[in-house]
CSV table of C-alpha atoms in Angstrom, one decimal:
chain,number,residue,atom,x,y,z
A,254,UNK,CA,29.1,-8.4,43.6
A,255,UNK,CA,27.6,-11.1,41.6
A,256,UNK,CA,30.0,-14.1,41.2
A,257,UNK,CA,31.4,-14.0,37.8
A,258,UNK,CA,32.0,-10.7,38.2
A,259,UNK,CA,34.1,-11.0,41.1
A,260,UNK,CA,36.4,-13.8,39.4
A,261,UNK,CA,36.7,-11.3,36.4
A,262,UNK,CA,37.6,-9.1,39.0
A,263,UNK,CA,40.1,-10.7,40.7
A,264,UNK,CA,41.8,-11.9,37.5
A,265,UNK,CA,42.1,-8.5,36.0
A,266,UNK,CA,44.1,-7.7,39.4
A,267,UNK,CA,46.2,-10.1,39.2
A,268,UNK,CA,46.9,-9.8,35.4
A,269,UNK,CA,48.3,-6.5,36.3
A,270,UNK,CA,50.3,-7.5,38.7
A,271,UNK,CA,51.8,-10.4,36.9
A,272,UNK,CA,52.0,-8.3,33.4
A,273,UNK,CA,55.7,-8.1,33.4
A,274,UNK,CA,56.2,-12.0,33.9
A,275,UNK,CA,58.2,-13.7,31.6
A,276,UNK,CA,58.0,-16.6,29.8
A,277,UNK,CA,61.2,-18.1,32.3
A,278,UNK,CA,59.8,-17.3,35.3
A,279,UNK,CA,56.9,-20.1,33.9
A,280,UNK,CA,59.6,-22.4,32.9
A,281,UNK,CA,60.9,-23.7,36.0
A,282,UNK,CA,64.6,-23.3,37.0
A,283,UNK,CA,67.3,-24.7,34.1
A,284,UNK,CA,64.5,-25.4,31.4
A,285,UNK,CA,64.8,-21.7,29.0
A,286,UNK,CA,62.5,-23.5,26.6
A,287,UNK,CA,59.6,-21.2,25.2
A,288,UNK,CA,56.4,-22.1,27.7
A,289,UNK,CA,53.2,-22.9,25.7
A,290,UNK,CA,49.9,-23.6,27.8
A,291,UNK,CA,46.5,-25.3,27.0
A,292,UNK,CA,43.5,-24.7,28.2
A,293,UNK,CA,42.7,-28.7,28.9
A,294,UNK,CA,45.1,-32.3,28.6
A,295,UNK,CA,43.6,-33.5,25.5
A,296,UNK,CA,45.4,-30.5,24.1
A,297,UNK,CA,48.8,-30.5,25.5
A,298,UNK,CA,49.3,-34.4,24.5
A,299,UNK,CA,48.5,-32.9,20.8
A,300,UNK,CA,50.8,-29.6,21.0
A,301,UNK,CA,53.6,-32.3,22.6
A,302,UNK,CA,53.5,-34.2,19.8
A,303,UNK,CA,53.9,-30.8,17.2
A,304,UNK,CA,56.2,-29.5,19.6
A,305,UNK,CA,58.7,-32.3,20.4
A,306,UNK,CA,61.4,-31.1,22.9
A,307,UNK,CA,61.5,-27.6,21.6
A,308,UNK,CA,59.1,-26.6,23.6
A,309,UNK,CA,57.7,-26.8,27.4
A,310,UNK,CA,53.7,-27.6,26.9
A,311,UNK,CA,51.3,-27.6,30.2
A,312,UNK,CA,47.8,-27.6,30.8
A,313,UNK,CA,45.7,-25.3,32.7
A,314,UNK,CA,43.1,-28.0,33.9
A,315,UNK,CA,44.3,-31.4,35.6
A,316,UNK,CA,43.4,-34.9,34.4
A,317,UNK,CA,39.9,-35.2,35.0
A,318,UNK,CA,38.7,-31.4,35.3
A,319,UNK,CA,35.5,-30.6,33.8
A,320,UNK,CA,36.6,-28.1,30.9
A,321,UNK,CA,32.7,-26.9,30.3
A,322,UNK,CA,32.5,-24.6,33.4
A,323,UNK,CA,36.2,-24.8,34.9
A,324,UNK,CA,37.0,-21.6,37.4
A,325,UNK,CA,40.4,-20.5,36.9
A,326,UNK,CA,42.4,-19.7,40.1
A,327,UNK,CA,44.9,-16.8,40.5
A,328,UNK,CA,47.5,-19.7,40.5
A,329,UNK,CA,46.1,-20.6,37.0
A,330,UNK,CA,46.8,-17.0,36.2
A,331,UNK,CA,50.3,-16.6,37.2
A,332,UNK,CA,51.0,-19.4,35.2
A,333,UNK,CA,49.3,-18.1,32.3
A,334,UNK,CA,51.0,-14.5,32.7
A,335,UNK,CA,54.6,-16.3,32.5
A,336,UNK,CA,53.4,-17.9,29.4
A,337,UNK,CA,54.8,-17.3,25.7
A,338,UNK,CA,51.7,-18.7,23.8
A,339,UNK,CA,48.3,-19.9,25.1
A,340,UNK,CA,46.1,-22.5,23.0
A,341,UNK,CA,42.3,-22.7,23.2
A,342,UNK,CA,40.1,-25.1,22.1
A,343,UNK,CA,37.3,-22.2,20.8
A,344,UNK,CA,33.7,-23.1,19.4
A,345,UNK,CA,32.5,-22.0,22.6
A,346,UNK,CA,34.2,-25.1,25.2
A,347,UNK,CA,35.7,-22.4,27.5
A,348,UNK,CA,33.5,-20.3,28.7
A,349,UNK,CA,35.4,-18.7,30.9
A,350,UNK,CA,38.6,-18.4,28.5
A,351,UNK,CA,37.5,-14.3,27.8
A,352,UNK,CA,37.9,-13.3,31.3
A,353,UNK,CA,41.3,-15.4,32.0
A,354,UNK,CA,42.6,-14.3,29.1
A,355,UNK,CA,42.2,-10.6,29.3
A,356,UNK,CA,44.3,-8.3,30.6
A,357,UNK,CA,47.2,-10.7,30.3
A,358,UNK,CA,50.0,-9.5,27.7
A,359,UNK,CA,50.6,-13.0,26.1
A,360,UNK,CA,49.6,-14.3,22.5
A,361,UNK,CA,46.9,-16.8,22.2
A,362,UNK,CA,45.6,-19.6,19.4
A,363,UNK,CA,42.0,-20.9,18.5
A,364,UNK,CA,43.0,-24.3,17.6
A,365,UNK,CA,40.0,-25.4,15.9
A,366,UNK,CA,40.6,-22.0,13.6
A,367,UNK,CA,39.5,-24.0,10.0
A,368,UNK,CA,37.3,-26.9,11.5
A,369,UNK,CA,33.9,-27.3,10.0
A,370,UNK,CA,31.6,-27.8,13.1
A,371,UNK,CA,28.5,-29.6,13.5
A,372,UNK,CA,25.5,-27.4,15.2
A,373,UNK,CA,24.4,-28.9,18.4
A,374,UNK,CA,20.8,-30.1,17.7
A,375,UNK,CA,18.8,-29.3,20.2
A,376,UNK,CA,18.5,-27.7,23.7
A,377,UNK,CA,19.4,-24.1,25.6
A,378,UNK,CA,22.9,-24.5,22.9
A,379,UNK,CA,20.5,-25.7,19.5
A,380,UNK,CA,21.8,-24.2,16.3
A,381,UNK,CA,26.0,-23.6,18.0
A,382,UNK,CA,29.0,-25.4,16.7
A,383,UNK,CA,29.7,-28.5,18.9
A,384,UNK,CA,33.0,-28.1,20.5
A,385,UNK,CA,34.1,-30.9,21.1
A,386,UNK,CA,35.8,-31.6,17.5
A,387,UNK,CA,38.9,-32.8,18.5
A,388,UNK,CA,36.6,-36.6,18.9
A,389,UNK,CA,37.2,-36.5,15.0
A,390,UNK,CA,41.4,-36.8,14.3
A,391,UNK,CA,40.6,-35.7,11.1
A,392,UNK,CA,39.7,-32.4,13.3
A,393,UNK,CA,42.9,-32.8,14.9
A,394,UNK,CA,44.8,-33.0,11.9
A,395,UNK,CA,43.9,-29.2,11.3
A,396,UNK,CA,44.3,-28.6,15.0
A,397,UNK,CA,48.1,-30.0,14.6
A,398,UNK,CA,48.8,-27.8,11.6
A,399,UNK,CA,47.4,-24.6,13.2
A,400,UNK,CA,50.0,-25.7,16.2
A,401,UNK,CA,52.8,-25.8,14.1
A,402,UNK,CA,51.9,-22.3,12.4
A,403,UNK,CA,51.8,-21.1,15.7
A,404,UNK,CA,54.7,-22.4,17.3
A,405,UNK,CA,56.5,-21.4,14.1
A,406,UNK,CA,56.2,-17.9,14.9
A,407,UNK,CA,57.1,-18.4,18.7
A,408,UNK,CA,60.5,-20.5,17.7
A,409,UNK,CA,61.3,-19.7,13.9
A,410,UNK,CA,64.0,-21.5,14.0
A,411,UNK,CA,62.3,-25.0,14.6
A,412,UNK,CA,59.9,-24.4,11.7
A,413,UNK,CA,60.2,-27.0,9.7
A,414,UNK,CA,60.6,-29.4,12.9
A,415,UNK,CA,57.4,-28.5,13.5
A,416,UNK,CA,56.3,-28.7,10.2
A,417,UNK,CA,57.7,-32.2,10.1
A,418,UNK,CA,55.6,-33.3,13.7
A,419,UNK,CA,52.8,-31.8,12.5
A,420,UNK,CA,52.6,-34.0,9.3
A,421,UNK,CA,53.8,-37.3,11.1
A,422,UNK,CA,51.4,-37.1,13.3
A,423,UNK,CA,48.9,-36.7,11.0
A,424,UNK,CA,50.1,-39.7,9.5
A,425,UNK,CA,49.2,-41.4,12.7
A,426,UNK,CA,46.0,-39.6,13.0
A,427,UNK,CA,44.5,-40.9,9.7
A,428,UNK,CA,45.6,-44.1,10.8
A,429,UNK,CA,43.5,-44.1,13.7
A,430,UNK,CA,40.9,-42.6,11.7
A,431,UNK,CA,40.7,-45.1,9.1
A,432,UNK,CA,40.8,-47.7,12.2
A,433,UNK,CA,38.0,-46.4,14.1
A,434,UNK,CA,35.9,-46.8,11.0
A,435,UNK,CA,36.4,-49.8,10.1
A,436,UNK,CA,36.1,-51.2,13.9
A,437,UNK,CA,32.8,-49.8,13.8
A,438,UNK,CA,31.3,-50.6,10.3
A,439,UNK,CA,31.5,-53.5,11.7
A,440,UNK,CA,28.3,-53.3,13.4
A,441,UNK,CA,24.9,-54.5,12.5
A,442,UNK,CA,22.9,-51.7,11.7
A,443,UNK,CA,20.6,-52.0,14.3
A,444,UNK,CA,23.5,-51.5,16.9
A,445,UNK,CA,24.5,-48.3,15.2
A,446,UNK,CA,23.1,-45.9,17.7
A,447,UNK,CA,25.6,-44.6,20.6
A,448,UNK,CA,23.4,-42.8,23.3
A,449,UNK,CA,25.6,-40.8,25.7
A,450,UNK,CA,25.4,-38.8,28.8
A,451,UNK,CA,26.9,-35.6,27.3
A,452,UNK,CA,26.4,-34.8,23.2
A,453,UNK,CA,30.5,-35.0,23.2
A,454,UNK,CA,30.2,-37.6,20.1
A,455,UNK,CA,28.7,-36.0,17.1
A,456,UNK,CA,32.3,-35.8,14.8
A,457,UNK,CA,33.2,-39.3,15.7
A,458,UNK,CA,29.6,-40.3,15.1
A,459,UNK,CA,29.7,-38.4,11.6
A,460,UNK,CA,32.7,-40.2,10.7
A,461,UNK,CA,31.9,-43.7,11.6
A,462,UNK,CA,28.3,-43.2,10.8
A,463,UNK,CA,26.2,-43.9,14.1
A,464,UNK,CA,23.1,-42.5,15.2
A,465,UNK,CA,23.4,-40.1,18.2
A,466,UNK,CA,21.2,-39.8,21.1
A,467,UNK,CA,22.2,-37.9,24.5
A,468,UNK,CA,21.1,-36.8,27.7
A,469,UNK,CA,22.1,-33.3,27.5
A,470,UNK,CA,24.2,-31.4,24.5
A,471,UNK,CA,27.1,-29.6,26.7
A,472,UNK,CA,28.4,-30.2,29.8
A,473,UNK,CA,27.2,-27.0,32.0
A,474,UNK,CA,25.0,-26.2,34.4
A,475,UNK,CA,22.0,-27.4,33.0
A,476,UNK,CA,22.2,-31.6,32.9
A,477,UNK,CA,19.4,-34.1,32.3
A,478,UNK,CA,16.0,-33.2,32.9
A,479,UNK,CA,12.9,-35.9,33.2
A,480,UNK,CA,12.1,-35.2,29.6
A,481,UNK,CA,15.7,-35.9,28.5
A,482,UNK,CA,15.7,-38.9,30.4
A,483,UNK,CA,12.2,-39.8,29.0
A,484,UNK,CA,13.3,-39.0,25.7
A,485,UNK,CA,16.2,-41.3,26.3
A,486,UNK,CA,14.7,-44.1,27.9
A,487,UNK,CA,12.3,-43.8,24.4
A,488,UNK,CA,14.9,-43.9,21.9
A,489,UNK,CA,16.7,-47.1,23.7
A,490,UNK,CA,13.3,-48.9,23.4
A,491,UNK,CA,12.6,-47.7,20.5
A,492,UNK,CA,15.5,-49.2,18.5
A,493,UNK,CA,16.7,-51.7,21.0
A,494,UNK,CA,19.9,-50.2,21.7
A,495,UNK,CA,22.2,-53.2,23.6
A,496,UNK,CA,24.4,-50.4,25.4
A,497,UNK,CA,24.8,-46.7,26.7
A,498,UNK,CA,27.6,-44.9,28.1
A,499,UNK,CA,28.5,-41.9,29.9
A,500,UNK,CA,31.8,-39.7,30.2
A,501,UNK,CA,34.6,-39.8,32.7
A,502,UNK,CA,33.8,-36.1,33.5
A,503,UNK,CA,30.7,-36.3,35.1
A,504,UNK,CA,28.5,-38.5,37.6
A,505,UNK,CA,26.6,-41.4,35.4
A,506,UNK,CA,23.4,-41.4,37.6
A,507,UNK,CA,21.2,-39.9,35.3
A,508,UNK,CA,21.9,-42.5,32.6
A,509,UNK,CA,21.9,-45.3,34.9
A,510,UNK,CA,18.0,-44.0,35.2
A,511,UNK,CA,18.0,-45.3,31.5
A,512,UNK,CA,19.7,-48.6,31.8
A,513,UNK,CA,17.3,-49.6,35.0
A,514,UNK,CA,14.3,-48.5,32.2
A,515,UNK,CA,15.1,-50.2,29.5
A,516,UNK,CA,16.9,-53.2,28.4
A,517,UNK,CA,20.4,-51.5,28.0
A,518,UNK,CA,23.4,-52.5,30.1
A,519,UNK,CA,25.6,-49.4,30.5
A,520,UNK,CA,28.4,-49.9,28.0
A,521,UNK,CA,31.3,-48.1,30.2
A,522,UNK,CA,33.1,-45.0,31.0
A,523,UNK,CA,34.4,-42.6,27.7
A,524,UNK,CA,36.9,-40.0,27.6
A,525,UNK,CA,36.4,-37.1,25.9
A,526,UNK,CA,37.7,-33.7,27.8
A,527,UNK,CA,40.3,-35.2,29.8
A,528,UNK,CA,43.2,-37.8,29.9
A,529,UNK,CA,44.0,-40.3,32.5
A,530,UNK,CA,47.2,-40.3,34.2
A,531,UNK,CA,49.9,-41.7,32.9
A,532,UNK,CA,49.3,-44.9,34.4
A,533,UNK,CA,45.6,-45.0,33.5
A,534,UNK,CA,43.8,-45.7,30.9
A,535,UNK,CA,43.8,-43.0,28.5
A,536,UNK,CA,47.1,-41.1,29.1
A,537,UNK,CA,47.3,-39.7,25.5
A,538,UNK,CA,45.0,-38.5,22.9
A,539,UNK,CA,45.4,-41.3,20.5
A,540,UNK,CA,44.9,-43.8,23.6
A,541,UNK,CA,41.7,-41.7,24.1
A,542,UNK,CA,40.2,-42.5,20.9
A,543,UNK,CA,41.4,-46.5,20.6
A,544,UNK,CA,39.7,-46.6,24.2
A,545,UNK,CA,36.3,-45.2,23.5
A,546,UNK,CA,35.8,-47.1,20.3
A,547,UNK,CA,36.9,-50.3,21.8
A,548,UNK,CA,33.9,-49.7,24.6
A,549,UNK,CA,31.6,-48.7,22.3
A,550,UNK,CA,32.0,-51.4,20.1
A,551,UNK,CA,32.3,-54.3,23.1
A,552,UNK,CA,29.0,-52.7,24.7
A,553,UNK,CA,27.2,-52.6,21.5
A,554,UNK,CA,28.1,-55.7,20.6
A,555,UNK,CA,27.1,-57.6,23.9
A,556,UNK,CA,30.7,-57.1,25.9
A,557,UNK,CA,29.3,-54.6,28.0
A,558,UNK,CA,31.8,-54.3,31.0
């Protein structure tokens, strides 16, 4: 039996079995709060923030999990089946979110349900939306709302205190917005060109107005290939780019082909699918966008680290 097939298989078993779950049995003993569950931890740190204490908000995937081409267990699935709401990113992140999902008896959400995406440029993906739109918190701004609709409906009667999350952190996330621009305006315009490992950038490089370049347009199982690298290794030399970079994700080697081509130093890791733990550097989603925007600009700007 080929292998997806055999996960779809498996999960479709168990779904059955766990169909009469409840949401408590998810909740862990003396916590009755409604369970809501995210596909990865960049969303959970944004439904905790809609959410507040009212609800108990988990992720699927660890800190550091590779969202692209995750393979959920049968553990994942029990979980999911003792859910009350399950969040996906959508524009075509989880790939295997169909299969998980079905058979199992339990709402779900497409956050990014309103989002204007941007169409990857080229590759095997050329002409789909970019998922990766929560890189823009204006993105996230319609993300939080959606939330709030949605937990609305799973706790009516914490509506408008969800209503009232959702807008303060918007608040915030306009702040950071209008932050990240101006940090990066600040650049000379021949260091406005951010060259990555994955194409994980193109919202926040839309709103601050860099150039993007990558190695490959979504994390899967095709990576960089000699002309990718070559096409790279062109564009650095080409405009004299100071600095690349490379997520937290996946393994830098390819682009540290490019830096040992070119006169690049490699600017540092970014985070982009996953948070840190809470200890590290990136443990929530606002952290995540400070973080990448202060590498980017001190690797662009001759502070490569």
């Amino acid at each position: 039996m080929p292998k997806g097939a055999a996960v779809a298989a498996l999960l479709t078993a168990a779904a059955l079995a766990l169909s009469g779950c409840s949401g408590s049995a998810a909740n862990g003993e003396g916590d009755d709060r409604p369970v809501v569950l995210t596909t990865f931890t960049v969303l959970a740190d944004i439904a905790e923030e809609v959410a507040g204490d009212r609800l108990r908000v988990e992720s699927i995937t660890k800190v550091g999990a590779e969202i692209h081409g995750y393979e959920p267990t049968p553990g994942d699935l029990r979980r999911a089946a003792g859910a009350d709401l399950i969040l996906d990113n959508g524009l075509n992140l989880e790939a295997w979110f169909a299969q998980f999902v079905e058979g199992l008896d339990v709402p779900h959400v497409v956050v990014s349900e309103g989002v204007e995406p941007i169409p990857i440029a080229d590759g095997s993906a050329e002409g789909l939306p970019n998922p990766h739109a929560w890189m823009s918190p204006l993105n996230v701004q319609v993300y939080a709302d959606n939330m709030a609709e949605a937990f609305a409906e799973l706790a009516p009667e914490h509506a408008d205190e969800f209503a009232a999350n959702a807008e303060a952190y918007g608040a915030e996330l306009q702040a950071v917005h209008d932050e990240l621009v101006a940090e990066l305006a600040a650049l000379p315009e021949s260091q406005r060109a951010l060259v990555t490992c994955e194409g994980a950038f193109s919202y926040l490089a839309r709103d601050a107005g860099l150039t993007e370049q990558y190695l490959w347009a979504v994390n899967a199982e095709q990576q960089a290939t000699p002309k990718s690298i070559a096409r790279t290794i062109e564009f650095v030399d080409d405009l004299g780019v100071p600095a690349v970079f490379c997520e937290s994700t996946v393994s830098d080697e390819a682009m540290q082909q490019v830096v040992e081509a070119t006169d690049a130093a490699f600017g540092g890791v970014l985070y982009v699918d996953s948070l840190s733990e809470p200890g590290g550097p990136v443990p929530t989603y606002l952290d995540l966008l400070r973080h990448d925007v202060e590498v980017i600009t001190d690797g662009l700007t001759g502070g490569a680290r």
